[in-house]
Amino acid sequence: QVQLVESGGGLVQAGGSLRLSCAASGRTFSSYAMGWFRQAPGKEREFVAAVYWSGESTVYADSVKGRFTISRDNAKNTVYLRMNSLKPEDTAVYYCAAGPGVMIRMQYGYDFWGQGTQVTVSS
């Protein structure tokens, strides 16, 4: 069992930056691939980024590539999402998730989810 707690969301102006954190419980953090998803009001939850076990391999949605950076610190059981050049369309609740690293762009590729943190980007 893994429990995930996101933090770092908030209100930021367009063009600004935020760093989200996701702290995981348990001693098996390094055995999970970690992902970030987001859900805007009235829209489906969508994949944002993912990082594999060692942190060396990452995957991004086209909409955030070049602006967002996912990383992980296995010693701290934490995964991060650095978001730069934020746009109003990035406004959403951001969720982190843990899974075995299969179907990493899909929600069903993950077994554990956090409660989410709100990110609001004003124009």
Tab-separated table of C-alpha atoms in Angstrom:
chain	number	residue	atom	x	y	z
A	1	GLN	CA	0.000	0.000	0.000
A	2	VAL	CA	1.238	3.479	-0.894
A	3	GLN	CA	-0.268	6.732	0.315
A	4	LEU	CA	0.371	9.855	-1.709
A	5	VAL	CA	0.008	13.471	-0.581
A	6	GLU	CA	0.359	16.340	-3.043
A	7	SER	CA	1.325	19.898	-2.151
A	8	GLY	CA	2.510	23.091	-3.795
A	9	GLY	CA	-0.557	24.099	-5.730
A	10	GLY	CA	-1.889	27.631	-5.732
A	11	LEU	CA	-2.762	30.699	-7.748
A	12	VAL	CA	-0.194	32.056	-10.189
A	13	GLN	CA	-0.222	34.504	-13.072
A	14	ALA	CA	0.271	33.359	-16.618
A	15	GLY	CA	3.958	32.979	-17.352
A	16	GLY	CA	4.734	32.128	-13.762
A	17	SER	CA	6.053	28.950	-12.177
A	18	LEU	CA	5.068	26.458	-9.518
A	19	ARG	CA	6.608	23.298	-8.147
A	20	LEU	CA	4.325	20.518	-7.036
A	21	SER	CA	5.473	17.835	-4.633
A	22	CYS	CA	4.059	14.424	-3.930
A	23	ALA	CA	5.197	12.664	-0.781
A	24	ALA	CA	4.768	8.901	-0.639
A	25	SER	CA	4.532	6.647	2.362
A	26	GLY	CA	6.023	3.186	2.489
A	27	ARG	CA	9.441	1.698	1.876
A	28	THR	CA	8.826	0.599	-1.717
A	29	PHE	CA	8.664	4.009	-3.370
A	30	SER	CA	11.604	3.302	-5.659
A	31	SER	CA	9.830	0.261	-7.081
A	32	TYR	CA	7.018	2.389	-8.526
A	33	ALA	CA	6.842	4.524	-11.595
A	34	MET	CA	5.283	7.861	-10.697
A	35	GLY	CA	2.955	9.970	-12.764
A	36	TRP	CA	1.188	13.313	-12.692
A	37	PHE	CA	-2.277	13.758	-14.137
A	38	ARG	CA	-4.602	16.726	-14.152
A	39	GLN	CA	-8.307	17.350	-14.402
A	40	ALA	CA	-9.840	20.644	-15.408
A	41	PRO	CA	-13.494	21.458	-14.658
A	42	GLY	CA	-15.792	19.608	-17.026
A	43	LYS	CA	-12.948	17.670	-18.619
A	44	GLU	CA	-11.531	14.186	-18.407
A	45	ARG	CA	-8.463	13.528	-16.293
A	46	GLU	CA	-5.414	13.643	-18.542
A	47	PHE	CA	-1.827	12.489	-18.401
A	48	VAL	CA	0.814	15.147	-17.752
A	49	ALA	CA	4.141	13.464	-17.042
A	50	ALA	CA	5.711	10.321	-15.660
A	51	VAL	CA	9.062	9.172	-14.362
A	52	TYR	CA	10.363	5.642	-14.133
A	53	TRP	CA	11.973	4.043	-11.112
A	54	SER	CA	15.493	5.474	-11.201
A	55	GLY	CA	14.373	8.878	-12.405
A	56	GLU	CA	16.460	8.781	-15.556
A	57	SER	CA	13.592	8.091	-17.928
A	58	THR	CA	10.684	10.512	-18.238
A	59	VAL	CA	7.612	10.893	-20.422
A	60	TYR	CA	5.575	14.051	-21.089
A	61	ALA	CA	2.325	15.025	-22.687
A	62	ASP	CA	2.858	17.150	-25.774
A	63	SER	CA	0.967	20.026	-24.160
A	64	VAL	CA	3.549	20.428	-21.383
A	65	LYS	CA	6.748	19.266	-23.077
A	66	GLY	CA	9.465	21.891	-22.697
A	67	ARG	CA	7.607	23.695	-19.904
A	68	PHE	CA	7.182	21.044	-17.198
A	69	THR	CA	9.848	18.852	-15.613
A	70	ILE	CA	9.161	15.746	-13.567
A	71	SER	CA	11.767	14.418	-11.158
A	72	ARG	CA	11.986	12.160	-8.154
A	73	ASP	CA	14.081	11.798	-5.030
A	74	ASN	CA	13.910	8.182	-3.904
A	75	ALA	CA	15.739	8.987	-0.664
A	76	LYS	CA	12.914	11.363	0.246
A	77	ASN	CA	10.076	9.276	-1.231
A	78	THR	CA	9.016	12.335	-3.196
A	79	VAL	CA	8.200	13.134	-6.793
A	80	TYR	CA	8.152	16.690	-8.118
A	81	LEU	CA	6.593	18.530	-11.014
A	82	ARG	CA	8.247	21.791	-11.895
A	83	MET	CA	5.903	23.895	-14.024
A	84	ASN	CA	7.242	26.892	-15.915
A	85	SER	CA	5.635	29.292	-18.387
A	86	LEU	CA	2.226	28.442	-17.011
A	87	LYS	CA	-0.842	29.140	-19.110
A	88	PRO	CA	-4.481	29.582	-18.122
A	89	GLU	CA	-5.216	26.244	-19.801
A	90	ASP	CA	-2.957	24.565	-17.232
A	91	THR	CA	-5.579	25.330	-14.586
A	92	ALA	CA	-6.680	22.031	-13.072
A	93	VAL	CA	-6.494	19.761	-10.066
A	94	TYR	CA	-3.183	17.928	-10.295
A	95	TYR	CA	-2.905	14.356	-9.060
A	96	CYS	CA	0.111	12.175	-8.522
A	97	ALA	CA	-0.082	8.440	-8.912
A	98	ALA	CA	2.079	5.361	-8.395
A	99	GLY	CA	2.122	2.273	-10.563
A	100	PRO	CA	4.228	-0.582	-11.944
A	101	GLY	CA	5.409	1.342	-15.006
A	102	VAL	CA	3.168	-0.299	-17.579
A	103	MET	CA	0.826	1.827	-19.725
A	104	ILE	CA	2.348	4.851	-18.079
A	105	ARG	CA	0.229	7.388	-19.978
A	106	MET	CA	-3.044	5.760	-18.920
A	107	GLN	CA	-4.918	6.132	-15.636
A	108	TYR	CA	-5.356	2.367	-15.391
A	109	GLY	CA	-1.577	2.025	-15.373
A	110	TYR	CA	-1.554	3.300	-11.798
A	111	ASP	CA	-2.609	1.603	-8.570
A	112	PHE	CA	-2.434	4.445	-6.055
A	113	TRP	CA	-3.585	8.058	-6.256
A	114	GLY	CA	-3.302	11.174	-4.179
A	115	GLN	CA	-6.146	13.533	-3.371
A	116	GLY	CA	-4.964	16.260	-5.699
A	117	THR	CA	-3.802	19.857	-5.439
A	118	GLN	CA	-5.412	22.814	-7.203
A	119	VAL	CA	-3.414	24.885	-9.655
A	120	THR	CA	-5.021	28.055	-10.959
A	121	VAL	CA	-3.355	30.196	-13.604
A	122	SER	CA	-4.806	33.647	-14.116
A	123	SER	CA	-4.536	35.515	-17.397
